[in-house]
Short mmCIF file of C-alpha atoms in Angstrom, two decimals:
data_model
loop_
_atom_site.label_atom_id
_atom_site.label_comp_id
_atom_site.label_asym_id
_atom_site.label_seq_id
_atom_site.Cartn_x
_atom_site.Cartn_y
_atom_site.Cartn_z
CA UNK F 1 -32.78 2.24 3.46
CA UNK F 2 -29.14 2.40 2.23
CA UNK F 3 -28.54 5.56 4.25
CA UNK F 4 -30.03 3.95 7.35
CA UNK F 5 -27.81 0.90 6.94
CA UNK F 6 -24.70 3.03 6.90
CA UNK F 7 -25.58 4.64 10.21
CA UNK F 8 -25.54 1.19 11.79
CA UNK F 9 -21.81 0.90 11.07
CA UNK F 10 -18.88 2.92 12.28
CA UNK F 11 -17.22 3.00 8.88
CA UNK F 12 -18.82 3.69 5.53
CA UNK F 13 -17.09 1.36 3.03
CA UNK F 14 -17.36 3.99 0.29
CA UNK F 15 -14.77 6.25 1.94
CA UNK F 16 -12.26 3.56 2.89
CA UNK F 17 -11.21 2.34 -0.57
CA UNK F 18 -8.59 3.73 -2.98
CA UNK F 19 -8.39 2.33 -6.51
CA UNK F 20 -4.79 2.08 -7.81
CA UNK F 21 -3.14 0.70 -10.92
CA UNK F 22 -2.13 -2.37 -8.87
CA UNK F 23 -5.54 -2.91 -7.22
CA UNK F 24 -7.47 -1.60 -4.30
CA UNK F 25 -6.06 -0.18 -1.07
CA UNK F 26 -8.55 -0.26 1.84
CA UNK F 27 -8.53 1.01 5.36
CA UNK F 28 -9.04 -2.51 6.61
CA UNK F 29 -6.10 -3.89 4.64
CA UNK F 30 -3.86 -1.12 5.96
CA UNK F 31 -5.14 -1.13 9.52
CA UNK F 32 -4.91 -4.86 10.35
CA UNK F 33 -1.23 -5.29 9.39
CA UNK F 34 -0.40 -1.86 10.97
CA UNK F 35 -2.11 -2.86 14.17
CA UNK F 36 -0.31 -6.17 14.30
CA UNK F 37 3.02 -4.56 13.51
CA UNK F 38 2.66 -1.89 16.22
CA UNK F 39 1.45 -4.50 18.69
CA UNK F 40 4.40 -6.76 17.99
CA UNK F 41 6.98 -3.96 18.11
CA UNK F 42 5.73 -2.82 21.52
CA UNK F 43 5.63 -6.37 22.81
CA UNK F 44 9.41 -6.43 22.50
CA UNK F 45 9.56 -3.73 25.19
CA UNK F 46 6.84 -5.33 27.27
CA UNK F 47 8.60 -8.67 27.23
CA UNK F 48 11.80 -6.91 28.22
CA UNK F 49 10.04 -5.23 31.12
CA UNK F 50 8.30 -8.44 32.33
CA UNK F 51 11.50 -10.45 32.20
CA UNK F 52 13.57 -7.75 33.81
CA UNK F 53 10.92 -7.43 36.58
CA UNK F 54 11.74 -11.04 37.50
CA UNK F 55 15.40 -9.99 37.69
CA UNK F 56 15.01 -6.91 39.93
CA UNK F 57 12.97 -3.66 40.24
CA UNK F 58 16.20 -1.64 39.86
CA UNK F 59 16.78 -3.31 36.47
CA UNK F 60 13.22 -2.44 35.44
CA UNK F 61 13.82 1.19 36.29
CA UNK F 62 17.16 1.20 34.39
CA UNK F 63 15.78 -0.43 31.21
CA UNK F 64 12.56 1.52 31.45
CA UNK F 65 14.26 4.88 31.78
CA UNK F 66 16.66 4.13 28.95
CA UNK F 67 13.82 2.84 26.85
CA UNK F 68 12.01 6.19 27.22
CA UNK F 69 14.79 7.94 25.25
CA UNK F 70 15.28 5.01 22.85
CA UNK F 71 11.54 4.93 22.14
CA UNK F 72 11.70 8.70 21.62
CA UNK F 73 14.20 8.27 18.83
CA UNK F 74 12.44 5.26 17.32
CA UNK F 75 9.23 7.34 17.20
CA UNK F 76 11.18 10.17 15.57
CA UNK F 77 12.56 7.80 12.85
CA UNK F 78 9.07 6.36 12.26
CA UNK F 79 7.37 9.76 11.94
CA UNK F 80 10.06 11.16 9.59
CA UNK F 81 9.68 7.97 7.49
CA UNK F 82 5.89 8.48 7.75
CA UNK F 83 6.43 11.92 6.25
CA UNK F 84 8.16 10.28 3.30
CA UNK F 85 5.22 7.90 2.91
CA UNK F 86 2.89 10.91 2.72
CA UNK F 87 4.92 12.34 -0.18
CA UNK F 88 4.84 8.91 -1.88
CA UNK F 89 1.10 8.59 -1.28
CA UNK F 90 0.42 12.01 -2.71
CA UNK F 91 2.39 11.25 -5.83
CA UNK F 92 0.73 7.88 -6.31
CA UNK F 93 -2.68 9.49 -5.81
CA UNK F 94 -1.79 11.94 -8.54
CA UNK F 95 -0.68 9.15 -10.85
CA UNK F 96 3.03 10.18 -10.69
CA UNK F 97 4.60 6.74 -10.38
CA UNK F 98 8.18 7.71 -11.28
CA UNK F 99 8.17 10.57 -8.84
CA UNK F 100 6.77 8.22 -6.16
CA UNK F 101 9.61 5.79 -6.71
CA UNK F 102 12.09 8.67 -6.52
CA UNK F 103 10.60 9.61 -3.14
CA UNK F 104 10.82 6.01 -1.97
CA UNK F 105 14.51 5.83 -2.84
CA UNK F 106 15.21 9.19 -1.25
CA UNK F 107 13.39 8.17 1.96
CA UNK F 108 15.75 5.26 2.49
CA UNK F 109 18.73 7.51 1.92
CA UNK F 110 17.41 10.21 4.22
CA UNK F 111 16.38 7.79 6.98
CA UNK F 112 19.81 6.16 6.93
CA UNK F 113 21.62 9.47 7.15
CA UNK F 114 19.48 10.99 9.90
CA UNK F 115 19.35 7.86 12.03
CA UNK F 116 23.10 7.21 11.66
CA UNK F 117 23.88 10.73 12.90
CA UNK F 118 21.65 10.50 15.97
CA UNK F 119 22.76 6.91 16.75
CA UNK F 120 26.41 7.89 17.15
CA UNK F 121 25.75 11.26 18.81
CA UNK F 122 23.40 9.95 21.51
CA UNK F 123 25.40 6.78 22.14
CA UNK F 124 28.43 8.98 22.81
CA UNK F 125 26.36 10.97 25.34
CA UNK F 126 24.83 7.95 27.01
CA UNK F 127 26.15 8.67 30.52
CA UNK F 128 25.11 12.33 30.84
CA UNK F 129 21.73 11.57 29.21
CA UNK F 130 20.90 8.86 31.73
CA UNK F 131 22.28 10.92 34.63
CA UNK F 132 19.98 13.79 33.55
CA UNK F 133 17.06 11.52 34.33
CA UNK F 134 18.10 11.57 38.02
CA UNK F 135 19.32 7.98 38.01
CA UNK F 136 22.07 7.06 40.43
CA UNK F 137 24.40 4.24 41.43
CA UNK F 138 23.73 0.73 40.07
CA UNK F 139 20.57 1.87 38.22
CA UNK F 140 22.54 4.53 36.38
CA UNK F 141 25.24 2.03 35.40
CA UNK F 142 22.71 -0.47 34.06
CA UNK F 143 20.80 2.24 32.19
CA UNK F 144 23.93 3.57 30.58
CA UNK F 145 25.01 0.18 29.27
CA UNK F 146 21.58 -0.62 27.93
CA UNK F 147 21.20 2.83 26.31
CA UNK F 148 24.62 2.88 24.76
CA UNK F 149 24.18 -0.48 23.03
CA UNK F 150 20.59 0.07 21.84
CA UNK F 151 21.08 3.72 20.84
CA UNK F 152 24.34 3.08 19.03
CA UNK F 153 22.62 0.67 16.69
CA UNK F 154 19.27 2.51 16.41
CA UNK F 155 20.02 3.40 12.82
CA UNK F 156 18.96 -0.14 12.04
CA UNK F 157 15.45 0.76 13.11
CA UNK F 158 15.63 4.03 11.21
CA UNK F 159 16.24 2.25 7.92
CA UNK F 160 13.75 -0.48 8.75
CA UNK F 161 11.08 2.14 9.46
CA UNK F 162 11.70 3.74 6.06
CA UNK F 163 11.38 0.40 4.27
CA UNK F 164 8.16 -0.44 6.09
CA UNK F 165 6.74 3.02 5.26
CA UNK F 166 7.44 2.49 1.55
CA UNK F 167 5.62 -0.88 1.56
CA UNK F 168 2.62 0.66 3.34
CA UNK F 169 2.46 3.59 0.93
CA UNK F 170 2.15 1.12 -1.96
CA UNK F 171 -0.53 -0.86 -0.11
CA UNK F 172 1.79 -3.71 0.88
CA UNK F 173 1.90 -3.63 4.71
CA UNK F 174 1.99 -7.41 5.34
CA UNK F 175 5.78 -7.94 4.85
CA UNK F 176 6.46 -5.53 7.73
CA UNK F 177 4.13 -7.53 9.97
CA UNK F 178 5.89 -10.78 9.08
CA UNK F 179 9.22 -9.28 9.96
CA UNK F 180 7.98 -7.80 13.27
CA UNK F 181 6.51 -11.16 14.24
CA UNK F 182 9.82 -12.94 13.49
CA UNK F 183 11.77 -10.25 15.41
CA UNK F 184 9.51 -10.63 18.46
CA UNK F 185 9.97 -14.36 18.53
CA UNK F 186 13.75 -14.05 18.38
CA UNK F 187 13.77 -11.29 21.00
CA UNK F 188 11.65 -13.35 23.45
CA UNK F 189 13.79 -16.48 23.02
CA UNK F 190 17.05 -14.53 23.47
CA UNK F 191 15.69 -12.76 26.57
CA UNK F 192 14.59 -15.96 28.25
CA UNK F 193 18.01 -17.47 27.62
CA UNK F 194 19.81 -14.37 29.03
CA UNK F 195 17.70 -13.97 32.19
CA UNK F 196 16.65 -17.55 33.04
CA UNK F 197 19.84 -19.15 31.62
CA UNK F 198 18.75 -22.67 30.61
CA UNK F 199 22.34 -22.89 29.41
CA UNK F 200 25.30 -20.58 30.00
CA UNK F 201 25.83 -17.56 27.75
CA UNK F 202 28.40 -14.73 28.10
CA UNK F 203 25.79 -11.97 28.57
CA UNK F 204 23.90 -10.86 31.66
CA UNK F 205 21.12 -8.53 32.84
CA UNK F 206 20.53 -5.19 31.07
CA UNK F 207 23.55 -5.63 28.80
CA UNK F 208 22.31 -9.03 27.62
CA UNK F 209 18.77 -7.68 26.99
CA UNK F 210 20.27 -4.86 24.92
CA UNK F 211 22.34 -7.23 22.83
CA UNK F 212 19.23 -9.39 22.31
CA UNK F 213 17.40 -6.38 20.89
CA UNK F 214 20.28 -5.47 18.55
CA UNK F 215 20.54 -9.02 17.14
CA UNK F 216 16.82 -9.05 16.55
CA UNK F 217 16.89 -5.67 14.72
CA UNK F 218 19.86 -6.70 12.54
CA UNK F 219 17.98 -9.79 11.35
CA UNK F 220 14.78 -7.77 10.95
CA UNK F 221 16.45 -5.14 8.77
CA UNK F 222 17.98 -7.74 6.49
CA UNK F 223 14.61 -9.45 6.05
CA UNK F 224 12.64 -6.26 5.36
CA UNK F 225 15.14 -5.10 2.73
CA UNK F 226 14.99 -8.51 1.00
CA UNK F 227 11.17 -8.35 0.97
CA UNK F 228 11.18 -4.77 -0.32
CA UNK F 229 13.48 -5.63 -3.21
CA UNK F 230 11.32 -8.68 -4.07
CA UNK F 231 7.97 -6.98 -3.60
CA UNK F 232 7.28 -6.62 -7.31
CA UNK F 233 6.69 -2.88 -7.04
CA UNK F 234 7.84 -0.59 -9.80
CA UNK F 235 10.54 1.08 -7.63
CA UNK F 236 13.42 0.84 -10.14
CA UNK F 237 16.06 1.54 -7.48
CA UNK F 238 18.78 0.29 -9.89
CA UNK F 239 18.10 3.34 -12.14
CA UNK F 240 18.39 5.92 -9.38
CA UNK F 241 21.30 8.36 -8.94
CA UNK F 242 22.19 11.52 -7.06
CA UNK F 243 19.77 13.53 -9.12
CA UNK F 244 16.98 11.35 -7.69
CA UNK F 245 17.65 12.91 -4.29
CA UNK F 246 16.27 16.20 -5.55
CA UNK F 247 12.98 15.50 -3.77
CA UNK F 248 14.70 15.37 -0.39
CA UNK F 249 13.46 18.91 0.39
CA UNK F 250 9.84 17.84 -0.03
CA UNK F 251 10.38 14.81 2.15
CA UNK F 252 12.05 16.80 4.90
CA UNK F 253 9.43 19.57 4.65
CA UNK F 254 6.68 17.01 5.37
CA UNK F 255 8.54 14.59 7.57
CA UNK F 256 10.60 16.80 9.87
CA UNK F 257 7.68 18.82 11.36
CA UNK F 258 5.95 15.52 12.27
CA UNK F 259 9.26 14.29 13.69
CA UNK F 260 9.61 17.43 15.72
CA UNK F 261 6.08 16.99 17.11
CA UNK F 262 6.74 13.43 18.10
CA UNK F 263 10.14 14.32 19.47
CA UNK F 264 8.59 17.10 21.64
CA UNK F 265 5.97 14.71 22.95
CA UNK F 266 8.46 11.93 23.61
CA UNK F 267 10.96 14.28 25.18
CA UNK F 268 8.26 15.63 27.45
CA UNK F 269 7.68 12.06 28.65
CA UNK F 270 11.37 11.66 29.34
CA UNK F 271 11.40 14.90 31.36
CA UNK F 272 8.34 13.76 33.25
CA UNK F 273 10.19 10.52 34.08
CA UNK F 274 13.09 12.50 35.49
CA UNK F 275 10.57 14.49 37.55
CA UNK F 276 9.12 11.29 38.85
CA UNK F 277 12.56 10.05 39.79
CA UNK F 278 12.41 12.65 42.57
CA UNK F 279 9.45 10.74 44.03
CA UNK F 280 11.38 7.49 44.24
CA UNK F 281 11.56 4.04 42.65
CA UNK F 282 7.93 3.14 43.45
CA UNK F 283 6.43 6.05 41.46
CA UNK F 284 8.94 5.53 38.60
CA UNK F 285 8.23 1.79 38.46
CA UNK F 286 4.48 2.37 38.50
CA UNK F 287 4.77 4.82 35.55
CA UNK F 288 6.84 2.30 33.54
CA UNK F 289 4.35 -0.53 34.23
CA UNK F 290 1.28 1.58 33.50
CA UNK F 291 2.87 2.98 30.31
CA UNK F 292 3.56 -0.63 29.17
CA UNK F 293 -0.11 -1.51 29.67
CA UNK F 294 -1.86 1.60 28.26
CA UNK F 295 -0.11 1.16 24.93
CA UNK F 296 -2.45 -1.76 24.33
CA UNK F 297 -5.39 0.57 24.98
CA UNK F 298 -4.50 3.18 22.38
CA UNK F 299 -2.74 0.93 19.83
CA UNK F 300 -6.01 0.52 17.87
CA UNK F 301 -6.56 4.29 17.61
CA UNK F 302 -2.92 4.89 16.76
CA UNK F 303 -2.95 2.26 14.03
CA UNK F 304 -6.20 3.68 12.65
CA UNK F 305 -4.60 7.15 12.61
CA UNK F 306 -1.48 5.97 10.81
CA UNK F 307 -3.56 4.05 8.26
CA UNK F 308 -5.78 7.05 7.74
CA UNK F 309 -2.72 9.24 6.99
CA UNK F 310 -1.84 7.03 4.05
CA UNK F 311 -5.35 7.12 2.64
CA UNK F 312 -5.50 10.83 3.24
CA UNK F 313 -2.34 11.20 1.19
CA UNK F 314 -3.82 9.35 -1.72
CA UNK F 315 -7.13 11.22 -1.49
CA UNK F 316 -5.52 14.64 -1.15
CA UNK F 317 -3.25 13.85 -4.12
CA UNK F 318 -6.37 12.97 -6.12
CA UNK F 319 -8.23 16.03 -4.73
CA UNK F 320 -11.02 13.83 -3.24
CA UNK F 321 -11.48 16.16 -0.34
CA UNK F 322 -15.08 15.30 0.58
CA UNK F 323 -14.19 11.61 0.73
CA UNK F 324 -11.17 12.42 2.93
CA UNK F 325 -13.27 14.48 5.31
CA UNK F 326 -15.87 11.75 5.77
CA UNK F 327 -13.16 9.14 6.36
CA UNK F 328 -11.65 11.28 9.10
CA UNK F 329 -14.93 11.78 10.92
CA UNK F 330 -15.78 8.11 10.91
CA UNK F 331 -12.32 6.95 12.00
CA UNK F 332 -12.38 9.47 14.84
CA UNK F 333 -15.66 8.04 16.11
CA UNK F 334 -14.27 4.55 16.03
CA UNK F 335 -11.02 5.51 17.78
CA UNK F 336 -12.70 7.43 20.60
CA UNK F 337 -15.09 4.56 21.27
CA UNK F 338 -12.31 2.00 21.25
CA UNK F 339 -10.06 3.99 23.63
CA UNK F 340 -12.91 4.67 26.01
CA UNK F 341 -14.02 0.99 26.28
CA UNK F 342 -10.50 -0.46 26.50
CA UNK F 343 -9.23 2.07 29.05
CA UNK F 344 -12.29 1.36 31.24
CA UNK F 345 -11.66 -2.42 31.05
CA UNK F 346 -8.00 -2.00 31.90
CA UNK F 347 -8.84 0.09 34.93
CA UNK F 348 -11.30 -2.54 36.16
CA UNK F 349 -8.64 -5.28 35.72
CA UNK F 350 -5.67 -3.25 36.93
CA UNK F 351 -4.71 -5.55 39.82
CA UNK F 352 -4.11 -8.76 37.79
CA UNK F 353 -2.54 -6.69 34.96
CA UNK F 354 -0.05 -4.90 37.14
CA UNK F 355 0.49 -8.19 38.95
CA UNK F 356 2.10 -9.51 35.78
CA UNK F 357 4.98 -7.10 36.46
CA UNK F 358 5.27 -6.88 40.24
CA UNK F 359 3.78 -8.06 43.53
CA UNK F 360 4.53 -4.76 45.30
CA UNK F 361 1.18 -3.67 46.86
CA UNK F 362 2.16 0.00 46.88
CA UNK F 363 2.86 -0.01 43.10
CA UNK F 364 -0.41 -1.89 42.45
CA UNK F 365 -2.48 0.58 44.51
CA UNK F 366 -0.83 3.63 42.86
CA UNK F 367 -1.40 2.14 39.38
CA UNK F 368 -5.11 1.78 40.03
CA UNK F 369 -5.48 5.57 40.61
CA UNK F 370 -3.41 6.30 37.51
CA UNK F 371 -5.37 3.97 35.28
CA UNK F 372 -8.63 5.69 36.34
CA UNK F 373 -7.27 9.07 35.29
CA UNK F 374 -5.97 7.46 32.11
CA UNK F 375 -9.53 6.83 30.91
CA UNK F 376 -9.76 10.58 30.20
CA UNK F 377 -6.20 10.67 28.84
CA UNK F 378 -7.11 8.06 26.19
CA UNK F 379 -10.18 10.00 24.99
CA UNK F 380 -7.92 13.00 24.22
CA UNK F 381 -5.26 10.70 22.76
CA UNK F 382 -7.85 9.27 20.27
CA UNK F 383 -8.44 12.76 18.94
CA UNK F 384 -4.70 13.32 18.66
CA UNK F 385 -3.94 10.11 16.82
CA UNK F 386 -6.68 10.62 14.23
CA UNK F 387 -6.64 14.34 13.70
CA UNK F 388 -2.84 14.83 13.85
CA UNK F 389 -2.31 11.99 11.32
CA UNK F 390 -5.15 13.25 9.10
CA UNK F 391 -3.69 16.74 8.97
CA UNK F 392 -0.19 15.42 8.23
CA UNK F 393 -1.55 13.01 5.62
CA UNK F 394 -3.15 15.91 3.85
CA UNK F 395 0.12 17.90 3.99
CA UNK F 396 -0.82 20.27 6.77
CA UNK F 397 2.23 19.70 8.90
CA UNK F 398 3.28 23.02 10.46
CA UNK F 399 0.14 23.68 12.56
CA UNK F 400 0.33 20.25 14.36
CA UNK F 401 4.06 20.80 15.03
CA UNK F 402 3.59 24.21 16.64
CA UNK F 403 0.60 23.17 18.76
CA UNK F 404 2.21 19.90 19.86
CA UNK F 405 5.46 21.61 20.84
CA UNK F 406 3.69 24.32 22.84
CA UNK F 407 1.30 21.91 24.59
CA UNK F 408 3.99 19.41 25.55
CA UNK F 409 6.08 21.93 27.33
CA UNK F 410 3.57 24.53 28.57
CA UNK F 411 0.99 21.98 29.77
CA UNK F 412 2.46 18.46 30.13
CA UNK F 413 5.81 19.32 31.66
CA UNK F 414 4.81 22.50 33.54
CA UNK F 415 1.78 21.01 35.18
CA UNK F 416 3.53 17.68 35.87
CA UNK F 417 5.86 19.67 38.10
CA UNK F 418 3.21 21.92 39.56
CA UNK F 419 0.71 19.17 40.31
CA UNK F 420 3.09 16.31 40.91
CA UNK F 421 5.79 17.97 42.98
CA UNK F 422 4.60 21.38 44.24
CA UNK F 423 1.08 20.25 45.06
CA UNK F 424 2.25 16.85 46.27
CA UNK F 425 -0.06 14.80 44.03
CA UNK F 426 2.89 12.63 42.82
CA UNK F 427 2.28 10.39 39.90
CA UNK F 428 -1.43 11.21 39.84
CA UNK F 429 -0.58 14.88 39.32
CA UNK F 430 1.64 13.98 36.36
CA UNK F 431 -1.15 11.89 34.81
CA UNK F 432 -3.60 14.78 35.22
CA UNK F 433 -1.13 16.93 33.34
CA UNK F 434 -0.94 14.33 30.58
CA UNK F 435 -4.73 14.40 30.37
CA UNK F 436 -4.75 18.20 30.02
CA UNK F 437 -2.13 18.01 27.27
CA UNK F 438 -3.88 15.31 25.26
CA UNK F 439 -7.32 16.97 25.43
CA UNK F 440 -5.94 20.45 24.58
CA UNK F 441 -4.02 19.21 21.52
CA UNK F 442 -6.81 16.92 20.42
CA UNK F 443 -9.50 19.61 20.39
CA UNK F 444 -7.30 22.09 18.56
CA UNK F 445 -6.45 19.50 15.89
CA UNK F 446 -10.10 18.61 15.58
CA UNK F 447 -11.05 22.22 15.08
CA UNK F 448 -8.27 22.68 12.50
CA UNK F 449 -9.39 19.71 10.44
CA UNK F 450 -13.03 20.84 10.46
CA UNK F 451 -11.94 24.30 9.20
CA UNK F 452 -10.85 22.67 5.91
CA UNK F 453 -7.55 24.62 5.67
CA UNK F 454 -5.71 21.38 5.00
CA UNK F 455 -7.36 21.32 1.54
CA UNK F 456 -5.15 24.21 0.49
CA UNK F 457 -1.93 22.45 1.38
CA UNK F 458 0.20 21.01 -1.49
CA UNK F 459 2.90 18.38 -1.19
#
């Protein structure tokens, strides 16, 4: 009877709980705050896009194109910080509390250094980077301003991502949610003031939206650091010194391959955007609008994958391999089902959803075709989010990096050009290429996890 009851649920409670010295960490308690945080963070970009859409389609293209690269770097920071959280989780799972606090301190130091370097470098190259995306004239000028301001201060997000990852590793994800909620509220208020101007302010258009983001992130970073210091965790940062940074090699060994994978994927999206720029503003605008919507389709699967990575780290550190395997299989089932249902619903409601951004009938019609293809994209993406994060959580980081890098360039980019440009399928051709990429990577990651080779990896 007990076995039968379990089959009636997607998740077996027995494999979703970790017992720690400070209490229980559960998949549910990790997932819900993670889901809300990811949802709120993306809503900042969605709000920007909707508000800029009321300003002009050119402004949407400028902010959307710049946001592709900015989002690329934010994802890189988050994944590198996620690598640090894996090291922390492994050490906590093995009962090594001092070593875990050393890794937490080192992750903040590493995130600050890496993000500061990229912030200044990419901000200095803002014009050529935006020009490389085939933007011209007024659109290029707006994109450059937006990118330079947001990218030049992106180190704020790098440090914030590390602080959030530390809290999640210790089973305290709620503070990050509270900060994200507050940041979103501020961002929305600032954007409304800048675009709709209920009273006069010295900022306008894309530049004003960028400044709004920066102010929100400054306040968010201050809040998350205060909450981290007052979390009551046994971090002992006041006792750390340069010797503490000795674990930086482990953090980079785990975090950088994941960062390279995410960087390859995000960069492939940027290149595909530059390819679409050849097709004109309509195709580019449709991609930006559709991308803004489909995030809300896969955010559940992505949040489940990120939460699973933390639990996998604890379980692998404690050598509870059977429990980790069963957790992966059940989360995968839930993610695929969620993505399939939500992507179908979004396709059926595509007209009113795209209508939130634009009234252009050509963009709305094109988006309907893309959202149908996206149903198949999201099935593959569910496999990627769960299996990639499970492998990385267990310490198997090199295989996902190699496969993701090859697939992004040899499938996503190559076939985006072949199908979209050479065969004349336009945006639909690019989305078919995305589908091929997601399914190819997802199936290989699935096969890798089932092989059990991740059990031999040590962090």
